[in-house]
XYZ file of C-alpha atoms in Angstrom:
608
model
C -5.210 14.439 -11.914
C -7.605 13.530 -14.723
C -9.185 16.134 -16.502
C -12.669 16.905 -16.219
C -15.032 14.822 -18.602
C -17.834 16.133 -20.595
C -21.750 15.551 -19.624
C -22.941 12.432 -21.399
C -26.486 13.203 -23.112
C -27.883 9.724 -22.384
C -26.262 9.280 -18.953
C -27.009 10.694 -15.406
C -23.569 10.280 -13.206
C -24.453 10.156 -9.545
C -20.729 11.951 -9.038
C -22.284 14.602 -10.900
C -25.001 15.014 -8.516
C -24.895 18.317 -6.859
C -24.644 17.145 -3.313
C -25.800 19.213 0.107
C -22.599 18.950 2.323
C -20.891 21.208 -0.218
C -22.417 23.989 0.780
C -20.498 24.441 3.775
C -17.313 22.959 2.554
C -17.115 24.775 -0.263
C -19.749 27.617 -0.151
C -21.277 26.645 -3.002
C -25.172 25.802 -3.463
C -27.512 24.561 -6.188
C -28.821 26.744 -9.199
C -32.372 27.193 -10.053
C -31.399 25.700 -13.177
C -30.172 22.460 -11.248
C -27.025 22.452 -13.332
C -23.809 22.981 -11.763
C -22.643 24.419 -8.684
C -22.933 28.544 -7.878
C -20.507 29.828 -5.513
C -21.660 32.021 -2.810
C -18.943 34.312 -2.513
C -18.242 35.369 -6.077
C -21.299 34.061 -7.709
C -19.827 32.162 -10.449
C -21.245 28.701 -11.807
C -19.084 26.117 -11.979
C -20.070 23.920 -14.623
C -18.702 20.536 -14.239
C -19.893 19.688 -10.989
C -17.553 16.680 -9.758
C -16.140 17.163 -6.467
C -12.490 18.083 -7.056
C -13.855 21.082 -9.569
C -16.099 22.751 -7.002
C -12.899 21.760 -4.548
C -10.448 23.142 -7.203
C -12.354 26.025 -7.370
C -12.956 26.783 -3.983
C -9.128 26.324 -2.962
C -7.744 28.364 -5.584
C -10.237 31.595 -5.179
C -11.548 31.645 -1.812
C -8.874 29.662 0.216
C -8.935 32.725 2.509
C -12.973 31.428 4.221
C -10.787 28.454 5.580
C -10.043 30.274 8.626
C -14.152 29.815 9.386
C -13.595 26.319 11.134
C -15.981 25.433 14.025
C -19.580 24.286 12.556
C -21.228 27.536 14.011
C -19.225 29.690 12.456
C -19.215 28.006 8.831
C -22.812 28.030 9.240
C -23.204 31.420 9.908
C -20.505 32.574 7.477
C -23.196 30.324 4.920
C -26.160 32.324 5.807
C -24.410 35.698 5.433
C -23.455 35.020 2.077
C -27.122 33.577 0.798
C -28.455 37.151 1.678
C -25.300 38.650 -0.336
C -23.500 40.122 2.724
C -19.870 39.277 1.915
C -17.231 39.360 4.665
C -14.570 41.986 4.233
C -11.441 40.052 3.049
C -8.995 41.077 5.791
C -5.452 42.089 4.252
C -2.322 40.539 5.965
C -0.616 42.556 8.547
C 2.904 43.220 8.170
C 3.340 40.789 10.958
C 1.434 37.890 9.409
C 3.348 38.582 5.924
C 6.295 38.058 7.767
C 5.655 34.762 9.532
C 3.911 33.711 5.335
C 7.569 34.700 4.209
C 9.630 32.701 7.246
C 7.142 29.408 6.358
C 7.729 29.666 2.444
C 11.344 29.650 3.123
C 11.304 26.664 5.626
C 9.330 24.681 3.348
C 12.104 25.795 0.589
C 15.139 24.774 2.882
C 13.302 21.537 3.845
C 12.821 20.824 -0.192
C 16.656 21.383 -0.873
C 17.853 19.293 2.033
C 19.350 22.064 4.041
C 19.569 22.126 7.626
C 17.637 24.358 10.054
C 20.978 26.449 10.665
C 20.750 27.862 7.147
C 17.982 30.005 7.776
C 20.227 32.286 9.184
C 22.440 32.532 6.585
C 19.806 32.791 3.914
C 18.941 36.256 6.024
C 22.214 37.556 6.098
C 21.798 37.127 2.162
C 18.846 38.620 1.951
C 20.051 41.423 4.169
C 23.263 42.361 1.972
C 21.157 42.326 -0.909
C 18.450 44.487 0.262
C 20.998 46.791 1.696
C 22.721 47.260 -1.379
C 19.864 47.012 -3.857
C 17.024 48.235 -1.881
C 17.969 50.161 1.313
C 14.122 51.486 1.961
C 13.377 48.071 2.464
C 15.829 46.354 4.569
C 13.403 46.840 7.391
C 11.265 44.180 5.827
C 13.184 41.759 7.424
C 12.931 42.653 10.955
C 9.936 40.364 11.566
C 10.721 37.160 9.630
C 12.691 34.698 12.057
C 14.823 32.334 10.679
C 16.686 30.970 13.747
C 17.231 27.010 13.668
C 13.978 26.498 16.103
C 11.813 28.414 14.968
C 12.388 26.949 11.286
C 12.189 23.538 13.258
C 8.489 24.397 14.601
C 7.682 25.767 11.078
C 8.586 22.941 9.502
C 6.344 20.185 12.044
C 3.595 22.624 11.042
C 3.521 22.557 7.606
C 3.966 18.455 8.178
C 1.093 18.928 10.415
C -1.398 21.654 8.118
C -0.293 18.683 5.021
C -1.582 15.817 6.573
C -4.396 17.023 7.708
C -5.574 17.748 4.222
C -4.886 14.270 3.709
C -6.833 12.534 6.240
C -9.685 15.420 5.003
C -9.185 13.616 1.258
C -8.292 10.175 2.566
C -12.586 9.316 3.843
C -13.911 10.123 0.480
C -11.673 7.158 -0.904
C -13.655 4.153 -2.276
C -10.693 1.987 -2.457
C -6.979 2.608 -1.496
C -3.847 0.280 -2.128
C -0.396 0.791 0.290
C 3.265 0.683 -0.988
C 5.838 -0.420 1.506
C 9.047 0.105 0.862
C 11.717 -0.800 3.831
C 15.064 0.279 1.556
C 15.431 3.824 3.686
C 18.794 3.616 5.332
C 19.280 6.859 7.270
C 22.277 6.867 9.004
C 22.965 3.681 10.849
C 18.617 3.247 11.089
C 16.557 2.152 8.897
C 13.097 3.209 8.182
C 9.958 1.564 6.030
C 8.314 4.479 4.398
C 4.396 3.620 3.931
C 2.580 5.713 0.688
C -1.002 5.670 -0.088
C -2.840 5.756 -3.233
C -6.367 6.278 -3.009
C -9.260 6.914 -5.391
C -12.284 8.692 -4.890
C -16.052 8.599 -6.590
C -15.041 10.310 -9.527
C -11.642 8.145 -9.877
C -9.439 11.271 -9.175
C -6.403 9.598 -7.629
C -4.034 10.550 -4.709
C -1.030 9.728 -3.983
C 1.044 10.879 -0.514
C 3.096 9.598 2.065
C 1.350 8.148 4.993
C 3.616 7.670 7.533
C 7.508 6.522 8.118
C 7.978 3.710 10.887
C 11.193 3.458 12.405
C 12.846 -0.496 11.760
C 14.945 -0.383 14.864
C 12.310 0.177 16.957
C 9.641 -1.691 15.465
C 11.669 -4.990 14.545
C 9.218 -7.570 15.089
C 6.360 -7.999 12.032
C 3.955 -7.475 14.594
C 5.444 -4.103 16.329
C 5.103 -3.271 12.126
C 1.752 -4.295 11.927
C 0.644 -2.641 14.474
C 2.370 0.778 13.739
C 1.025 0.540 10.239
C -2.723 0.075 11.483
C -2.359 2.886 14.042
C -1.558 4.753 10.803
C -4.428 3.262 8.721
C -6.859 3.905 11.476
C -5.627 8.037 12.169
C -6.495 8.945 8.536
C -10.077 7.122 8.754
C -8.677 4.100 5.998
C -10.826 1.229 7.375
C -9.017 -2.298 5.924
C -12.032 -3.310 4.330
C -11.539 -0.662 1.378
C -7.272 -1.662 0.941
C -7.566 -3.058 -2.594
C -3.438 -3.770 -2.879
C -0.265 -4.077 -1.375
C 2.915 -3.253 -3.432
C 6.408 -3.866 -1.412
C 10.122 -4.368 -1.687
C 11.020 -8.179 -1.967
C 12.906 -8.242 1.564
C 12.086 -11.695 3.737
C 10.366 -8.811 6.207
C 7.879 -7.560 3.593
C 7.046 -11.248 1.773
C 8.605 -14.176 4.116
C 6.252 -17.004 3.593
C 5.324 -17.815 7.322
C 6.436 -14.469 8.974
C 6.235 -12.245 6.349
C 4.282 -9.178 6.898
C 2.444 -9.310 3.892
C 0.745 -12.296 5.070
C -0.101 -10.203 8.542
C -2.086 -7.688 6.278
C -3.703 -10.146 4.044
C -4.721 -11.643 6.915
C -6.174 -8.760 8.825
C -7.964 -7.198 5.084
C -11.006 -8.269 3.798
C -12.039 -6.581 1.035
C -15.386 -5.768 -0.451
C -16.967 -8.043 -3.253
C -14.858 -10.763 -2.277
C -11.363 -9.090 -3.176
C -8.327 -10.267 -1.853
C -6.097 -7.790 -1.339
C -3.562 -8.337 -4.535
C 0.069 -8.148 -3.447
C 3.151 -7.690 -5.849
C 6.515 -7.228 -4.841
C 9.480 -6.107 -6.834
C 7.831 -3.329 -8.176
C 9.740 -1.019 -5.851
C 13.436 -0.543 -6.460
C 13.406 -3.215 -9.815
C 17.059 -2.929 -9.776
C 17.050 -5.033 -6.682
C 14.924 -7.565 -7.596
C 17.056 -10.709 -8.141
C 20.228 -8.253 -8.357
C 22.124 -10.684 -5.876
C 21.085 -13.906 -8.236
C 22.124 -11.968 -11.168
C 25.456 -10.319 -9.746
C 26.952 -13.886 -9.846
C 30.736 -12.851 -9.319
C 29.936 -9.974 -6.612
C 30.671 -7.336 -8.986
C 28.882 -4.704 -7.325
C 30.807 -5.266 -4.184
C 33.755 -4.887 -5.916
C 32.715 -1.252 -8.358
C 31.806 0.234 -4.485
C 35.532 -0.074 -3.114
C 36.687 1.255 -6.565
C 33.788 4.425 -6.317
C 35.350 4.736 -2.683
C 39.008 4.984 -3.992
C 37.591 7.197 -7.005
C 35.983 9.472 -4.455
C 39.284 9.600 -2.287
C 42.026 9.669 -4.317
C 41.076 10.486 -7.966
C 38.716 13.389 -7.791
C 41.049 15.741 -9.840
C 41.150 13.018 -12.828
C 39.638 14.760 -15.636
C 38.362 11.428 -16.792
C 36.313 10.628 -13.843
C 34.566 14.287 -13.962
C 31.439 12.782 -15.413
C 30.897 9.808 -12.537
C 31.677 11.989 -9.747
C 29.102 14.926 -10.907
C 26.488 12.063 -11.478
C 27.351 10.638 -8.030
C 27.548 13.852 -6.458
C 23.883 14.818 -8.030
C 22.908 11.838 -6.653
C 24.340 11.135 -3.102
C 25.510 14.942 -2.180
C 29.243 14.708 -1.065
C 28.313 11.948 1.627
C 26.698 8.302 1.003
C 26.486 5.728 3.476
C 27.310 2.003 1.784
C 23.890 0.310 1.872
C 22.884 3.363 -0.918
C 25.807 3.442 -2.760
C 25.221 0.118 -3.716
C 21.534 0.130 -4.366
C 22.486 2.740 -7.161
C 25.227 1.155 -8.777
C 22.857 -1.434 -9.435
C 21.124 0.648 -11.732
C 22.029 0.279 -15.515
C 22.751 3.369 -16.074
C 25.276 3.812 -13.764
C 26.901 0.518 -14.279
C 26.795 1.615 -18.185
C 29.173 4.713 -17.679
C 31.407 2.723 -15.137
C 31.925 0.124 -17.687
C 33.276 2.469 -20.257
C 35.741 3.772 -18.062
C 37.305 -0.133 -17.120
C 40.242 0.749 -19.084
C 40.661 4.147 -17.284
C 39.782 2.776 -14.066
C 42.690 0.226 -14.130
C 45.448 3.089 -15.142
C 44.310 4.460 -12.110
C 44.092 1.575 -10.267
C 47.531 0.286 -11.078
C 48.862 4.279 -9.796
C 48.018 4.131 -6.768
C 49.223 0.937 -5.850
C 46.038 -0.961 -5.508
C 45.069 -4.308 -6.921
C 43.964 -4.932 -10.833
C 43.126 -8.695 -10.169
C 39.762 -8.608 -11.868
C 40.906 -7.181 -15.476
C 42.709 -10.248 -16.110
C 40.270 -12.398 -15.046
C 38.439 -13.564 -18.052
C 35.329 -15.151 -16.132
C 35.128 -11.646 -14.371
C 34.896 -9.556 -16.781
C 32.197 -11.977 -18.512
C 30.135 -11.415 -15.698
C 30.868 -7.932 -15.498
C 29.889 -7.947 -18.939
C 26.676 -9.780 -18.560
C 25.474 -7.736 -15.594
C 25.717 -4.509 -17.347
C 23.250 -5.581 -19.744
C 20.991 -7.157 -17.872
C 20.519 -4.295 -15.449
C 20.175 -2.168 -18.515
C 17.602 -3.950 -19.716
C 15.978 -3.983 -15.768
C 16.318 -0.363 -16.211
C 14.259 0.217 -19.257
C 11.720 -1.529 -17.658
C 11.700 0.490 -14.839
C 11.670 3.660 -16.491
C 8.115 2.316 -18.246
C 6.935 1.849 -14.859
C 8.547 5.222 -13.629
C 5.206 6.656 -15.664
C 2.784 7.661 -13.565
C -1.466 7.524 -14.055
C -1.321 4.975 -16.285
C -3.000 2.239 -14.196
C -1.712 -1.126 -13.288
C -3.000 -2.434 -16.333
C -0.399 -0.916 -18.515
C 2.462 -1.329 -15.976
C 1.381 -5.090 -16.312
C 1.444 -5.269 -19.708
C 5.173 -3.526 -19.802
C 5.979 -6.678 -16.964
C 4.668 -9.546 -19.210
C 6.624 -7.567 -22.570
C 10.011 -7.963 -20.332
C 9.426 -11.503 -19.422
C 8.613 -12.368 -23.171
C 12.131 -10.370 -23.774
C 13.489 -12.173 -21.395
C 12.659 -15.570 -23.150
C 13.977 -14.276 -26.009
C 17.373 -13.490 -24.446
C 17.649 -17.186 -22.870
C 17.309 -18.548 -26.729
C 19.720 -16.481 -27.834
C 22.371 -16.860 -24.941
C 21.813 -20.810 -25.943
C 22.895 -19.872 -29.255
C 25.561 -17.687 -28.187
C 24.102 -15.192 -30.153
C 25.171 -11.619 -27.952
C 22.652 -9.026 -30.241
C 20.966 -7.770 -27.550
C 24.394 -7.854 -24.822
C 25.719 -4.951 -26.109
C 28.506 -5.063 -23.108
C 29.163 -9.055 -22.606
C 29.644 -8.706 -26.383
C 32.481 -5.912 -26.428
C 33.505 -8.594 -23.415
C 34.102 -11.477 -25.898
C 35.350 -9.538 -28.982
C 38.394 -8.479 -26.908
C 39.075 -11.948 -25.342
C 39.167 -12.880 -28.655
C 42.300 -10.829 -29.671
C 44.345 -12.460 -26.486
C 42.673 -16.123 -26.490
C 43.070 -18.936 -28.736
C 40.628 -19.404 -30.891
C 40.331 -23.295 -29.821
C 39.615 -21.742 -26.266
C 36.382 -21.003 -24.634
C 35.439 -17.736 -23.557
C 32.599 -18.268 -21.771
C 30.062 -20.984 -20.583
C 26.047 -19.956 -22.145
C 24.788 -21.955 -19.304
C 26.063 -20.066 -16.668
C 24.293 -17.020 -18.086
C 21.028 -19.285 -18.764
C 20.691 -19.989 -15.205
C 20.547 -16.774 -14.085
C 18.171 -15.643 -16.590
C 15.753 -18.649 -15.514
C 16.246 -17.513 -11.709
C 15.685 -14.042 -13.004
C 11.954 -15.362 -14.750
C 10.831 -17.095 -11.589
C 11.477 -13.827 -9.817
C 9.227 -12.572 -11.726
C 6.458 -14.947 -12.142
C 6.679 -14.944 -8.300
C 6.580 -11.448 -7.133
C 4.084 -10.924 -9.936
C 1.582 -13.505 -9.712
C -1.514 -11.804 -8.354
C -1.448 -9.324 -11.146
C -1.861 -12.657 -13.112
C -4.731 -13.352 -11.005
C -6.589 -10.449 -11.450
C -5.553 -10.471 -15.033
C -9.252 -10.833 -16.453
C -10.409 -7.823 -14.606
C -7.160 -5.454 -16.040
C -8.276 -6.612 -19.397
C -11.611 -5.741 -18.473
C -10.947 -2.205 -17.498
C -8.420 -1.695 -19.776
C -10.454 -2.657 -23.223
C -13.996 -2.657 -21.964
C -15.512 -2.591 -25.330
C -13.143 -5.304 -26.966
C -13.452 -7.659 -23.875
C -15.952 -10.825 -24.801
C -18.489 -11.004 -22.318
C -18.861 -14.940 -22.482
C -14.935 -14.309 -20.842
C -16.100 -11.808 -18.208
C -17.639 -13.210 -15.085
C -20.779 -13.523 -14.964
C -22.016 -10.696 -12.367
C -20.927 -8.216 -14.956
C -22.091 -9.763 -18.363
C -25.206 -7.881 -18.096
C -23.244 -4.534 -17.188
C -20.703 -5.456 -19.951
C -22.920 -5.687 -22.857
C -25.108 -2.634 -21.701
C -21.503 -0.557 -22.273
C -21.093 -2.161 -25.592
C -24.203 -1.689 -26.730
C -23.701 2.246 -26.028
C -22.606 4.395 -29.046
C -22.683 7.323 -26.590
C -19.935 6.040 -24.168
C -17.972 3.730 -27.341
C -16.999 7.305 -28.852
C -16.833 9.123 -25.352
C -13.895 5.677 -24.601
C -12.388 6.791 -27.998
C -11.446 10.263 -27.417
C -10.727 10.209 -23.987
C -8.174 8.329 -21.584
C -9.257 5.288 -19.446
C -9.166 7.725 -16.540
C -11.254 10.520 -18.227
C -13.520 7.844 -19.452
C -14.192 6.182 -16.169
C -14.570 8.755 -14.487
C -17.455 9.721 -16.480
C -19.326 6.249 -16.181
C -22.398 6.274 -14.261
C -21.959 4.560 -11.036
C -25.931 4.315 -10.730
C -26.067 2.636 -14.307
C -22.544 0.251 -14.331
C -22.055 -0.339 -10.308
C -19.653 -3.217 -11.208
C -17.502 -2.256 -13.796
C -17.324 1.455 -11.990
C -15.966 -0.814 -8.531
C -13.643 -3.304 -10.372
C -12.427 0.249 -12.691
C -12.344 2.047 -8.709
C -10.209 -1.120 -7.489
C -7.303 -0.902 -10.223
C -7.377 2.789 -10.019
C -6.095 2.225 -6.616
C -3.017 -0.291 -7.481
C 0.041 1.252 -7.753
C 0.946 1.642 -11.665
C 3.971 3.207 -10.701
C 7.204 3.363 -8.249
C 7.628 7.459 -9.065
C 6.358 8.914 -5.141
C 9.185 5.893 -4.207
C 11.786 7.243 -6.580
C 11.159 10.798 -5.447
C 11.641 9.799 -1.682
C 14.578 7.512 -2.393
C 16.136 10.349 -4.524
C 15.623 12.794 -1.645
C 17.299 10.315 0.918
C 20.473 10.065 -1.468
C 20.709 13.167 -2.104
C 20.817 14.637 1.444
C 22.393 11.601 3.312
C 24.831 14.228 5.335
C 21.910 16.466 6.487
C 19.134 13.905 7.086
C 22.389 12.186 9.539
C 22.278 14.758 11.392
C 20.706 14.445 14.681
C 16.702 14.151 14.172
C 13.610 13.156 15.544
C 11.522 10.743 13.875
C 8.976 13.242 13.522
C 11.223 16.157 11.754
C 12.322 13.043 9.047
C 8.997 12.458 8.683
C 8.182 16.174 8.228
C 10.871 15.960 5.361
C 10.195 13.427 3.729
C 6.436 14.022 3.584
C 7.070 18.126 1.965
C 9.467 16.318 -0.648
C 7.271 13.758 -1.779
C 3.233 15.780 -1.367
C 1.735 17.044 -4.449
C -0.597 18.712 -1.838
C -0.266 22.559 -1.556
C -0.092 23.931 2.418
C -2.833 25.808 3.278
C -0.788 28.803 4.548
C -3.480 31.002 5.899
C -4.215 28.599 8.291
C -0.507 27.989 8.831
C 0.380 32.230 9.828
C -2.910 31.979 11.540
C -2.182 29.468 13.767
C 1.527 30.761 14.263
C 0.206 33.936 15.449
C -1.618 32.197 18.344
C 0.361 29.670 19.643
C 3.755 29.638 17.859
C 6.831 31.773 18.182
């Protein structure tokens, strides 16, 4: 969340503009002064008056009026507090603190991954320790229920109370962008998880989990489609305001002809004559091209020795180190499909690489084959790949950095394919600098070869570094389209305006002309600064700066589900609805804090 900008002297920000429906969302009204926002209920001015800091206020000091819902009631609740008559702040009963207590540990178990059944273990804790430590208040516990259902129910609610607040935040967005990403494999189903990142006025931005959509049930593209608009259209997002579309490189997500990316392209029109700007590969980079790249099936071949590893070697002190990482990762269970998806990250494939030597002792004491070691192409490409996906990997911990914008994350894709240029010339020239691996490949070939022999072929490697550039250049290419108007927003003041369209030349060289704003963009982040821009004074550069604001500049709310999935494989296999894995998978991922009044309120009439 960006922080709040100061009040430019020479500009009047229509987001700044006190505005009349807050003073029944958020019991605040507007000063004599005409400055600010004064709350009703404790009478304090807050200064800054942009939406999220009379909403930041309100939520974190008077999240208790919430339970005044129904327009009658909010309106009366209004009046009583403009004649000073404040409402006596009812304490919880020992029932209600109960039922606050059994949510807050639902939500906990549902964070870790454990399964409903652990509640009641986590109370027979609780009750030892109590017992022993504090025996006056073991009867604390008699009112908090932790029995499998009822943490089941408690669990759908705080799902429910969660996306509410979402579809409350979701019709103030100006623009939104969707990430699709189809690589959930639970069990023997897979699932496309759909995030959205919206932006509102005053370019806060939000990022959550809109819905999961079951593959196996929704196989066609159109079944897809239409779960995904169902979706769009229950949190109020009208396809007119989706800016982008970020997805995983699958033939479902960007087939030419049947794609479903063409399906939403098709169905979106967006405002000022937008398309909606697709890139794919920006999900899960360690997939993209990883089957071009893994030329000798290498990863195929690391899984059945991670299997044998996990089987048969977990007392070898020198596999301690890849079994902890895998177990931090996966848990003690991991189905195939995601065992291989993280090999194929570098860093993995780094660590399994210095244990070859160790991994072929074993190997050749248990009886199984050892083939590959003396196969000098093999280990070439074993080599090769290491470094390759290392390199994918520092690239996709740049992009792992949220709120930077898509403007940087674009500029960290066009560095890599320029490094990737570079690595072509200098696998030409058999020149291994930068194949730190493939290089400690060669030097011990060396020692057992001739030195009349060749040890390894630079256009093999060549090829797949070209196949790994078009990748690129395709899944990227409408960031190249749009690349004027990240330029634009990223260097406003340093952009020529003979190079900017013409609808914003006039706009443009108003903002350059402005010492005000030129030191304000100085001192302050892109976000901070944009957010500060009159809308009323720059419409066009504040909707094109609204529009990137709303690509994805990052694949971390991704990462964060994936590494939830891997980690819990064994509990999320356990039998569950499509609507407790969405429940899950939504409380790992939110950055969106339950309202829990509303939550024990609503238990006590109609839950258990």
């Amino acid at each position: 969340m960006w922080m709040t900008p100061k009040r430019s002297k020479m500009e009047v920000d229509e987001s700044r503009v006190f505005r009349a429906e807050w003073t029944q969302r958020y019991l605040v009204v507007e000063p004599p002064e005409g400055e600010g926002a004064l709350c009703l209920v404790c009478r304090r001015l807050v200064v800054a008056t942009r939406e999220r800091d009379v909403r930041r206020h309100y939520e974190a000091e008077h999240d208790y009026y919430e339970r005044y819902v129904a327009e009658g009631e909010r309106a009366a609740l209004v009046e009583r507090l403009r004649q000073g008559d404040l409402p006596v702040v009812v304490p919880l009963t020992p029932e209600e603190r109960a039922a606050r207590a059994g949510l807050g540990l639902a939500r906990l178990l549902a964070l870790k991954g454990r399964g409903w059944g652990e509640g009641d273990f986590v109370y027979q804790c609780m009750e030892v320790m109590l017992r022993d430590a504090l025996p006056e208040h073991v009867s604390v516990l008699d009112g908090i229920d932790l029995s499998p259902e009822v943490t089941r129910q408690r669990v759908l609610n705080i799902n429910k109370n969660l996306r509410s607040q979402l579809f409350d935040r979701a019709k103030d967005f100006k623009a939104y962008s969707l990430a699709l990403d189809d690589q959930a494999f639970v069990a023997y189903e897979n699932y496309l998880l759909v995030f959205v990142r919206g932006v509102g006025q005053d370019l806060e931005v939000q990022e959550e989990l809109l819905t999961i959509i079951n593959l196996t049930r929704h196989f066609s593209v159109g079944a897809l489609m239409a779960a995904i608009l169902e979706a769009l259209q229950t949190a109020g997002l009208s396809l007119q305001r989706m800016v982008g579309l970020t997805t995983t490189h699958t033939l479902r997500m960007i087939g030419e002809n049947s794609g479903l990316v063409s399906y939403m392209r098709e169905k979106a029109v967006s405002p000022n004559c937008w398309n909606v700007i697709h890139y794919s590969g920006f999900l899960h980079l360690e997939l993209l091209s990883s089957y071009d790249v893994d030329v000798n099936q290498i990863i195929n071949t690391i899984s059945e020795w991670i299997v044998l590893i996990k089987t048969r070697g977990v007392r070898r002190p020198e596999f301690q180190a890849l079994l902890t990482e895998s177990e931090s990762e996966h848990g003690e269970r991991v189905n195939g499909r995601c065992l291989n998806n993280w090999l194929r990250r570098g860093k993995t494939l780094k660590l399994i690489f210095s244990l070859r030597k160790e991994i072929e002792a074993f190997l050749v004491s248990i009886g199984a084959t050892t083939v590959h070691f003396t196969d000098k192409q093999w280990l070439c490409d074993f080599g090769f790949l290491v470094d390759i996906m290392d390199h994918l990997r520092e690239l996709s911990e740049l992009l792992r950095v949220s709120k930077v914008f898509a403007a940087a994350a674009f500029d960290h894709i066009c560095t890599f394919e320029v490094k990737l240029n570079l690595l072509q010339r200098h696998i030409e020239e058999k020149n291994l600098t930068h194949f730190a691996a493939f290089r400690e490949v060669v030097d011990e070939l060396k020692q057992h070869l001739k030195e009349d022999q060749k040890i390894f072929d630079p256009d093999r490697y060549q090829v797949v570094i070209c196949r790994l550039q078009k990748e690129f250049e395709r899944h990227f290419k409408d960031l190249r389209f749009i690349k004027k108007d990240l330029e634009l927003f990223a260097n406003p003041f340093n952009f020529k305006p003979e190079y900017a369209p013409i609808s914003v030349r006039v706009e443009l060289t108003k903002l350059q002309a402005n010492t005000n704003l030129w030191n304000e963009y100085r001192v302050k982040d892109l976000g901070q600064f944009y957010a500060g821009l009159s809308a009323e004074s720059y419409p066009i550069i504040k909707g094109v700066a609204c529009k990137v604001a709303s690509l994805f500049d990052s694949n971390e709310i991704c990462e964060k589900a994936f590494s939830y999935l891997t980690r819990n494989q064994h509990t999320l296999s356990q039998p569950l609805t499509d609507e407790h894995l969405h429940a899950l998978f939504r409380i790992a991922t939110t950055e969106i804090e339950p309202h829990w009044d509303d939550l024990v309120r609503g238990r006590n009439e109609s839950n258990p």
